[in-house]
Amino acid sequence: DAGITQSPRHKVTETGTPVTLRCHQTENHRYMYWYRQDPGHGLRLIHYSYGVKDTDKGEVSDGYSVSRSKTEDFLLTLESATSSQTSVYFCASSAGQQETQYFGPGTRLLVL
Amino acid sequence: AQSVTQPDIHITVSEGASLELRCNYSYGATPYLFWYVQSPGQGLQLLLKYFSGDTLVQGIKGFEAEFKRSQSSFNLRKPSVHWSDAAEYFCAVAMNRDDKIIFGKGTRLHILP
């Protein structure tokens, strides 16, 4: 299995505070992704990256920003967390855009 | 815009019975098709994928899927399910090499002993 980790695994925060989630992969994959998973909505793409400093928006990017300064790390930032951003966040990586995506274990975020 | 539909939110089958999970996509081109599985509390894992060639593809854990262009479908099958197959299953589609992969909303599989 590809080595992909997420931190933190659980986080509780208050509305209006900034939150940063980290994704780290050891496979030298070019592509990295951030998804959120909510009941009834499946997995929805927030942002993705196709290389260092190369990122693009996904389906539900409002309220989120990302950064990728190294191949192995992809950060997701909630600039000012809202209750609607309570979700489970998954990071994934792949060698190519249509190649197998390898998923991290997820981060459960609760915004109070 | 491309979309992928999994018509069944929940499916319950008895252990040892056969299984078919449905997936339909909307678009005319030959897509890139995937099935992923998510066990409780874990991330997703690829079961199988189809890009071209033989329309019946074999995956891990005894699963297979068949691409039917005429029906815009990519249904997942298993001849005999095991209790450990209880999980959520996601179909995913990309319409061409340059498109992002879109995931369906998932089908949760329950297994009766």
PDB file of N, CA, C and O in Angstrom, chain A residues 1 9 33 35 37 40-45 48 56-59 90 97-106 108, chain B residues 32 34 36 38 41-46 49 51 88 90 93-106:
ATOM      1  N   ASP A   1       0.828  -1.192   0.000  1.00  0.00           N
ATOM      2  CA  ASP A   1       0.000   0.000   0.000  1.00  0.00           C
ATOM      3  C   ASP A   1       0.872   1.255   0.000  1.00  0.00           C
ATOM      4  O   ASP A   1       1.945   1.278   0.571  1.00  0.00           O
ATOM      5  N   ARG A   9      -5.794  13.352  13.008  1.00  0.00           N
ATOM      6  CA  ARG A   9      -6.843  12.394  12.649  1.00  0.00           C
ATOM      7  C   ARG A   9      -8.211  12.867  13.145  1.00  0.00           C
ATOM      8  O   ARG A   9      -9.231  12.532  12.546  1.00  0.00           O
ATOM      9  N   TYR A  33      -4.824  15.035  -3.776  1.00  0.00           N
ATOM     10  CA  TYR A  33      -6.218  15.459  -3.769  1.00  0.00           C
ATOM     11  C   TYR A  33      -6.704  15.637  -2.324  1.00  0.00           C
ATOM     12  O   TYR A  33      -6.277  14.915  -1.429  1.00  0.00           O
ATOM     13  N   TYR A  35     -10.500  15.577  -0.505  1.00  0.00           N
ATOM     14  CA  TYR A  35     -11.929  15.339  -0.630  1.00  0.00           C
ATOM     15  C   TYR A  35     -12.579  15.553   0.735  1.00  0.00           C
ATOM     16  O   TYR A  35     -11.955  15.416   1.763  1.00  0.00           O
ATOM     17  N   GLN A  37     -16.100  13.993   2.736  1.00  0.00           N
ATOM     18  CA  GLN A  37     -17.114  12.960   2.659  1.00  0.00           C
ATOM     19  C   GLN A  37     -18.226  13.276   3.641  1.00  0.00           C
ATOM     20  O   GLN A  37     -17.991  13.413   4.842  1.00  0.00           O
ATOM     21  N   GLY A  40     -24.853  11.127   2.226  1.00  0.00           N
ATOM     22  CA  GLY A  40     -25.727  11.511   1.128  1.00  0.00           C
ATOM     23  C   GLY A  40     -25.023  12.214  -0.024  1.00  0.00           C
ATOM     24  O   GLY A  40     -25.639  12.477  -1.058  1.00  0.00           O
ATOM     25  N   HIS A  41     -23.761  12.543   0.176  1.00  0.00           N
ATOM     26  CA  HIS A  41     -23.026  13.255  -0.878  1.00  0.00           C
ATOM     27  C   HIS A  41     -21.832  12.474  -1.397  1.00  0.00           C
ATOM     28  O   HIS A  41     -21.224  12.860  -2.401  1.00  0.00           O
ATOM     29  N   GLY A  42     -21.487  11.397  -0.762  1.00  0.00           N
ATOM     30  CA  GLY A  42     -20.327  10.646  -1.212  1.00  0.00           C
ATOM     31  C   GLY A  42     -19.060  11.453  -1.024  1.00  0.00           C
ATOM     32  O   GLY A  42     -18.927  12.235  -0.077  1.00  0.00           O
ATOM     33  N   LEU A  43     -18.139  11.278  -1.949  1.00  0.00           N
ATOM     34  CA  LEU A  43     -16.864  11.987  -1.906  1.00  0.00           C
ATOM     35  C   LEU A  43     -16.905  13.160  -2.870  1.00  0.00           C
ATOM     36  O   LEU A  43     -17.239  12.984  -4.047  1.00  0.00           O
ATOM     37  N   ARG A  44     -16.552  14.321  -2.405  1.00  0.00           N
ATOM     38  CA  ARG A  44     -16.518  15.486  -3.268  1.00  0.00           C
ATOM     39  C   ARG A  44     -15.137  16.118  -3.236  1.00  0.00           C
ATOM     40  O   ARG A  44     -14.574  16.333  -2.167  1.00  0.00           O
ATOM     41  N   LEU A  45     -14.640  16.432  -4.406  1.00  0.00           N
ATOM     42  CA  LEU A  45     -13.294  16.969  -4.537  1.00  0.00           C
ATOM     43  C   LEU A  45     -13.262  18.438  -4.126  1.00  0.00           C
ATOM     44  O   LEU A  45     -14.049  19.257  -4.619  1.00  0.00           O
ATOM     45  N   TYR A  48      -7.152  19.933  -5.832  1.00  0.00           N
ATOM     46  CA  TYR A  48      -6.160  18.932  -6.148  1.00  0.00           C
ATOM     47  C   TYR A  48      -4.883  19.629  -6.634  1.00  0.00           C
ATOM     48  O   TYR A  48      -4.885  20.831  -6.943  1.00  0.00           O
ATOM     49  N   ASP A  56      -5.424  23.258  -8.345  1.00  0.00           N
ATOM     50  CA  ASP A  56      -6.636  23.668  -9.038  1.00  0.00           C
ATOM     51  C   ASP A  56      -7.837  23.349  -8.162  1.00  0.00           C
ATOM     52  O   ASP A  56      -7.758  22.511  -7.254  1.00  0.00           O
ATOM     53  N   LYS A  57      -8.943  24.036  -8.457  1.00  0.00           N
ATOM     54  CA  LYS A  57     -10.141  23.862  -7.656  1.00  0.00           C
ATOM     55  C   LYS A  57     -10.901  22.614  -8.069  1.00  0.00           C
ATOM     56  O   LYS A  57     -10.894  22.200  -9.221  1.00  0.00           O
ATOM     57  N   GLY A  58     -11.607  22.075  -7.084  1.00  0.00           N
ATOM     58  CA  GLY A  58     -12.511  20.983  -7.342  1.00  0.00           C
ATOM     59  C   GLY A  58     -13.948  21.454  -7.266  1.00  0.00           C
ATOM     60  O   GLY A  58     -14.258  22.633  -7.439  1.00  0.00           O
ATOM     61  N   GLU A  59     -14.824  20.526  -6.967  1.00  0.00           N
ATOM     62  CA  GLU A  59     -16.258  20.768  -6.972  1.00  0.00           C
ATOM     63  C   GLU A  59     -16.714  21.689  -5.843  1.00  0.00           C
ATOM     64  O   GLU A  59     -17.649  22.463  -5.989  1.00  0.00           O
ATOM     65  N   PHE A  90     -10.586  13.467   3.404  1.00  0.00           N
ATOM     66  CA  PHE A  90      -9.661  12.461   2.911  1.00  0.00           C
ATOM     67  C   PHE A  90      -8.679  13.083   1.944  1.00  0.00           C
ATOM     68  O   PHE A  90      -9.045  13.864   1.072  1.00  0.00           O
ATOM     69  N   GLN A  97      -3.202  11.294 -13.424  1.00  0.00           N
ATOM     70  CA  GLN A  97      -4.573  11.735 -13.141  1.00  0.00           C
ATOM     71  C   GLN A  97      -5.564  10.598 -13.215  1.00  0.00           C
ATOM     72  O   GLN A  97      -6.538  10.578 -12.467  1.00  0.00           O
ATOM     73  N   GLN A  98      -5.376   9.628 -14.066  1.00  0.00           N
ATOM     74  CA  GLN A  98      -6.300   8.507 -14.166  1.00  0.00           C
ATOM     75  C   GLN A  98      -5.730   7.235 -13.549  1.00  0.00           C
ATOM     76  O   GLN A  98      -6.258   6.152 -13.744  1.00  0.00           O
ATOM     77  N   GLU A  99      -4.672   7.388 -12.820  1.00  0.00           N
ATOM     78  CA  GLU A  99      -4.103   6.229 -12.140  1.00  0.00           C
ATOM     79  C   GLU A  99      -4.815   6.001 -10.809  1.00  0.00           C
ATOM     80  O   GLU A  99      -5.585   6.845 -10.334  1.00  0.00           O
ATOM     81  N   THR A 100      -4.553   4.871 -10.218  1.00  0.00           N
ATOM     82  CA  THR A 100      -5.150   4.527  -8.933  1.00  0.00           C
ATOM     83  C   THR A 100      -4.864   5.610  -7.906  1.00  0.00           C
ATOM     84  O   THR A 100      -3.731   6.051  -7.766  1.00  0.00           O
ATOM     85  N   GLN A 101      -5.918   6.028  -7.215  1.00  0.00           N
ATOM     86  CA  GLN A 101      -5.729   6.954  -6.111  1.00  0.00           C
ATOM     87  C   GLN A 101      -5.580   6.154  -4.820  1.00  0.00           C
ATOM     88  O   GLN A 101      -6.357   5.236  -4.552  1.00  0.00           O
ATOM     89  N   TYR A 102      -4.609   6.522  -4.045  1.00  0.00           N
ATOM     90  CA  TYR A 102      -4.364   5.901  -2.744  1.00  0.00           C
ATOM     91  C   TYR A 102      -4.789   6.892  -1.670  1.00  0.00           C
ATOM     92  O   TYR A 102      -4.335   8.039  -1.669  1.00  0.00           O
ATOM     93  N   PHE A 103      -5.643   6.410  -0.787  1.00  0.00           N
ATOM     94  CA  PHE A 103      -6.265   7.296   0.180  1.00  0.00           C
ATOM     95  C   PHE A 103      -5.626   7.198   1.554  1.00  0.00           C
ATOM     96  O   PHE A 103      -5.189   6.124   1.989  1.00  0.00           O
ATOM     97  N   GLY A 104      -5.607   8.325   2.232  1.00  0.00           N
ATOM     98  CA  GLY A 104      -5.230   8.340   3.625  1.00  0.00           C
ATOM     99  C   GLY A 104      -6.373   7.868   4.496  1.00  0.00           C
ATOM    100  O   GLY A 104      -7.477   7.591   4.007  1.00  0.00           O
ATOM    101  N   PRO A 105      -6.143   7.793   5.809  1.00  0.00           N
ATOM    102  CA  PRO A 105      -7.156   7.261   6.731  1.00  0.00           C
ATOM    103  C   PRO A 105      -8.265   8.235   7.073  1.00  0.00           C
ATOM    104  O   PRO A 105      -9.260   7.859   7.676  1.00  0.00           O
ATOM    105  N   GLY A 106      -8.112   9.506   6.687  1.00  0.00           N
ATOM    106  CA  GLY A 106      -9.155  10.477   6.950  1.00  0.00           C
ATOM    107  C   GLY A 106      -8.908  11.312   8.197  1.00  0.00           C
ATOM    108  O   GLY A 106      -8.222  10.874   9.132  1.00  0.00           O
ATOM    109  N   ARG A 108     -11.299  13.518  10.854  1.00  0.00           N
ATOM    110  CA  ARG A 108     -12.662  13.880  11.250  1.00  0.00           C
ATOM    111  C   ARG A 108     -12.620  15.251  11.907  1.00  0.00           C
ATOM    112  O   ARG A 108     -11.982  15.431  12.941  1.00  0.00           O
TER     113      ARG A 108
ATOM    114  N   TYR B  32     -13.016   6.386 -18.286  1.00  0.00           N
ATOM    115  CA  TYR B  32     -12.173   5.650 -17.359  1.00  0.00           C
ATOM    116  C   TYR B  32     -13.058   5.321 -16.152  1.00  0.00           C
ATOM    117  O   TYR B  32     -13.640   6.218 -15.558  1.00  0.00           O
ATOM    118  N   PHE B  34     -13.886   3.153 -12.436  1.00  0.00           N
ATOM    119  CA  PHE B  34     -13.255   2.606 -11.243  1.00  0.00           C
ATOM    120  C   PHE B  34     -14.337   2.158 -10.251  1.00  0.00           C
ATOM    121  O   PHE B  34     -15.424   2.703 -10.209  1.00  0.00           O
ATOM    122  N   TYR B  36     -14.204   1.575  -6.023  1.00  0.00           N
ATOM    123  CA  TYR B  36     -13.449   1.632  -4.778  1.00  0.00           C
ATOM    124  C   TYR B  36     -14.327   1.085  -3.657  1.00  0.00           C
ATOM    125  O   TYR B  36     -15.548   1.165  -3.706  1.00  0.00           O
ATOM    126  N   GLN B  38     -14.772   1.142   0.694  1.00  0.00           N
ATOM    127  CA  GLN B  38     -14.399   1.800   1.945  1.00  0.00           C
ATOM    128  C   GLN B  38     -14.926   0.993   3.118  1.00  0.00           C
ATOM    129  O   GLN B  38     -16.145   0.928   3.323  1.00  0.00           O
ATOM    130  N   GLY B  41     -14.541   3.314   8.922  1.00  0.00           N
ATOM    131  CA  GLY B  41     -13.460   4.036   9.577  1.00  0.00           C
ATOM    132  C   GLY B  41     -12.165   4.106   8.795  1.00  0.00           C
ATOM    133  O   GLY B  41     -11.137   4.527   9.339  1.00  0.00           O
ATOM    134  N   GLN B  42     -12.214   3.736   7.535  1.00  0.00           N
ATOM    135  CA  GLN B  42     -10.981   3.719   6.743  1.00  0.00           C
ATOM    136  C   GLN B  42     -11.125   4.539   5.472  1.00  0.00           C
ATOM    137  O   GLN B  42     -12.217   4.992   5.111  1.00  0.00           O
ATOM    138  N   GLY B  43     -10.015   4.723   4.803  1.00  0.00           N
ATOM    139  CA  GLY B  43     -10.032   5.371   3.501  1.00  0.00           C
ATOM    140  C   GLY B  43     -10.466   4.404   2.419  1.00  0.00           C
ATOM    141  O   GLY B  43     -10.776   3.247   2.675  1.00  0.00           O
ATOM    142  N   LEU B  44     -10.510   4.887   1.196  1.00  0.00           N
ATOM    143  CA  LEU B  44     -10.959   4.071   0.080  1.00  0.00           C
ATOM    144  C   LEU B  44      -9.807   3.257  -0.492  1.00  0.00           C
ATOM    145  O   LEU B  44      -8.644   3.672  -0.468  1.00  0.00           O
ATOM    146  N   GLN B  45     -10.166   2.100  -1.036  1.00  0.00           N
ATOM    147  CA  GLN B  45      -9.194   1.216  -1.674  1.00  0.00           C
ATOM    148  C   GLN B  45      -9.730   0.814  -3.036  1.00  0.00           C
ATOM    149  O   GLN B  45     -10.904   0.458  -3.170  1.00  0.00           O
ATOM    150  N   LEU B  46      -8.874   0.832  -4.040  1.00  0.00           N
ATOM    151  CA  LEU B  46      -9.285   0.460  -5.385  1.00  0.00           C
ATOM    152  C   LEU B  46      -9.574  -1.032  -5.470  1.00  0.00           C
ATOM    153  O   LEU B  46      -8.768  -1.862  -5.047  1.00  0.00           O
ATOM    154  N   LYS B  49     -10.401  -1.375 -12.132  1.00  0.00           N
ATOM    155  CA  LYS B  49     -10.559  -0.224 -13.021  1.00  0.00           C
ATOM    156  C   LYS B  49     -10.610  -0.708 -14.465  1.00  0.00           C
ATOM    157  O   LYS B  49     -10.105  -1.782 -14.802  1.00  0.00           O
ATOM    158  N   PHE B  51     -10.041   0.842 -18.460  1.00  0.00           N
ATOM    159  CA  PHE B  51      -9.678   1.927 -19.358  1.00  0.00           C
ATOM    160  C   PHE B  51     -10.046   1.566 -20.794  1.00  0.00           C
ATOM    161  O   PHE B  51     -10.560   2.389 -21.544  1.00  0.00           O
ATOM    162  N   GLU B  88     -18.811   0.203   2.195  1.00  0.00           N
ATOM    163  CA  GLU B  88     -19.434   1.114   1.242  1.00  0.00           C
ATOM    164  C   GLU B  88     -18.624   1.071  -0.052  1.00  0.00           C
ATOM    165  O   GLU B  88     -17.384   1.075  -0.021  1.00  0.00           O
ATOM    166  N   PHE B  90     -17.915   2.601  -3.925  1.00  0.00           N
ATOM    167  CA  PHE B  90     -18.007   3.815  -4.728  1.00  0.00           C
ATOM    168  C   PHE B  90     -17.591   3.523  -6.163  1.00  0.00           C
ATOM    169  O   PHE B  90     -16.514   2.984  -6.403  1.00  0.00           O
ATOM    170  N   VAL B  93     -15.750   7.803 -12.116  1.00  0.00           N
ATOM    171  CA  VAL B  93     -15.662   7.944 -13.574  1.00  0.00           C
ATOM    172  C   VAL B  93     -14.857   9.182 -13.938  1.00  0.00           C
ATOM    173  O   VAL B  93     -14.999  10.225 -13.302  1.00  0.00           O
ATOM    174  N   ALA B  94     -14.047   9.048 -14.970  1.00  0.00           N
ATOM    175  CA  ALA B  94     -13.449  10.199 -15.634  1.00  0.00           C
ATOM    176  C   ALA B  94     -13.731  10.032 -17.117  1.00  0.00           C
ATOM    177  O   ALA B  94     -13.584   8.942 -17.654  1.00  0.00           O
ATOM    178  N   MET B  95     -14.156  11.102 -17.759  1.00  0.00           N
ATOM    179  CA  MET B  95     -14.628  10.979 -19.131  1.00  0.00           C
ATOM    180  C   MET B  95     -13.499  10.836 -20.142  1.00  0.00           C
ATOM    181  O   MET B  95     -13.697  10.322 -21.233  1.00  0.00           O
ATOM    182  N   ASN B  96     -12.354  11.355 -19.797  1.00  0.00           N
ATOM    183  CA  ASN B  96     -11.203  11.184 -20.676  1.00  0.00           C
ATOM    184  C   ASN B  96      -9.939  11.350 -19.861  1.00  0.00           C
ATOM    185  O   ASN B  96      -9.981  11.564 -18.652  1.00  0.00           O
ATOM    186  N   ARG B  97      -8.831  11.242 -20.523  1.00  0.00           N
ATOM    187  CA  ARG B  97      -7.539  11.226 -19.858  1.00  0.00           C
ATOM    188  C   ARG B  97      -7.272  12.488 -19.046  1.00  0.00           C
ATOM    189  O   ARG B  97      -6.567  12.462 -18.054  1.00  0.00           O
ATOM    190  N   ASP B  98      -7.861  13.590 -19.465  1.00  0.00           N
ATOM    191  CA  ASP B  98      -7.549  14.866 -18.820  1.00  0.00           C
ATOM    192  C   ASP B  98      -8.600  15.310 -17.804  1.00  0.00           C
ATOM    193  O   ASP B  98      -8.457  16.377 -17.211  1.00  0.00           O
ATOM    194  N   ASP B  99      -9.635  14.528 -17.651  1.00  0.00           N
ATOM    195  CA  ASP B  99     -10.694  14.917 -16.726  1.00  0.00           C
ATOM    196  C   ASP B  99     -10.407  14.441 -15.307  1.00  0.00           C
ATOM    197  O   ASP B  99      -9.742  13.431 -15.091  1.00  0.00           O
ATOM    198  N   LYS B 100     -10.956  15.182 -14.347  1.00  0.00           N
ATOM    199  CA  LYS B 100     -10.878  14.737 -12.967  1.00  0.00           C
ATOM    200  C   LYS B 100     -11.836  13.566 -12.768  1.00  0.00           C
ATOM    201  O   LYS B 100     -12.847  13.436 -13.439  1.00  0.00           O
ATOM    202  N   ILE B 101     -11.507  12.728 -11.808  1.00  0.00           N
ATOM    203  CA  ILE B 101     -12.360  11.590 -11.480  1.00  0.00           C
ATOM    204  C   ILE B 101     -13.507  12.076 -10.601  1.00  0.00           C
ATOM    205  O   ILE B 101     -13.308  12.816  -9.644  1.00  0.00           O
ATOM    206  N   ILE B 102     -14.707  11.669 -10.937  1.00  0.00           N
ATOM    207  CA  ILE B 102     -15.903  12.002 -10.166  1.00  0.00           C
ATOM    208  C   ILE B 102     -16.404  10.735  -9.486  1.00  0.00           C
ATOM    209  O   ILE B 102     -16.541   9.695 -10.137  1.00  0.00           O
ATOM    210  N   PHE B 103     -16.680  10.843  -8.202  1.00  0.00           N
ATOM    211  CA  PHE B 103     -17.168   9.692  -7.443  1.00  0.00           C
ATOM    212  C   PHE B 103     -18.689   9.719  -7.338  1.00  0.00           C
ATOM    213  O   PHE B 103     -19.305  10.780  -7.206  1.00  0.00           O
ATOM    214  N   GLY B 104     -19.301   8.537  -7.386  1.00  0.00           N
ATOM    215  CA  GLY B 104     -20.698   8.405  -7.065  1.00  0.00           C
ATOM    216  C   GLY B 104     -20.919   8.574  -5.571  1.00  0.00           C
ATOM    217  O   GLY B 104     -19.965   8.704  -4.800  1.00  0.00           O
ATOM    218  N   LYS B 105     -22.193   8.560  -5.167  1.00  0.00           N
ATOM    219  CA  LYS B 105     -22.502   8.798  -3.772  1.00  0.00           C
ATOM    220  C   LYS B 105     -22.366   7.559  -2.902  1.00  0.00           C
ATOM    221  O   LYS B 105     -22.498   7.644  -1.685  1.00  0.00           O
ATOM    222  N   GLY B 106     -22.114   6.441  -3.526  1.00  0.00           N
ATOM    223  CA  GLY B 106     -21.830   5.240  -2.760  1.00  0.00           C
ATOM    224  C   GLY B 106     -23.031   4.352  -2.542  1.00  0.00           C
ATOM    225  O   GLY B 106     -24.177   4.808  -2.523  1.00  0.00           O
TER     226      GLY B 106
END
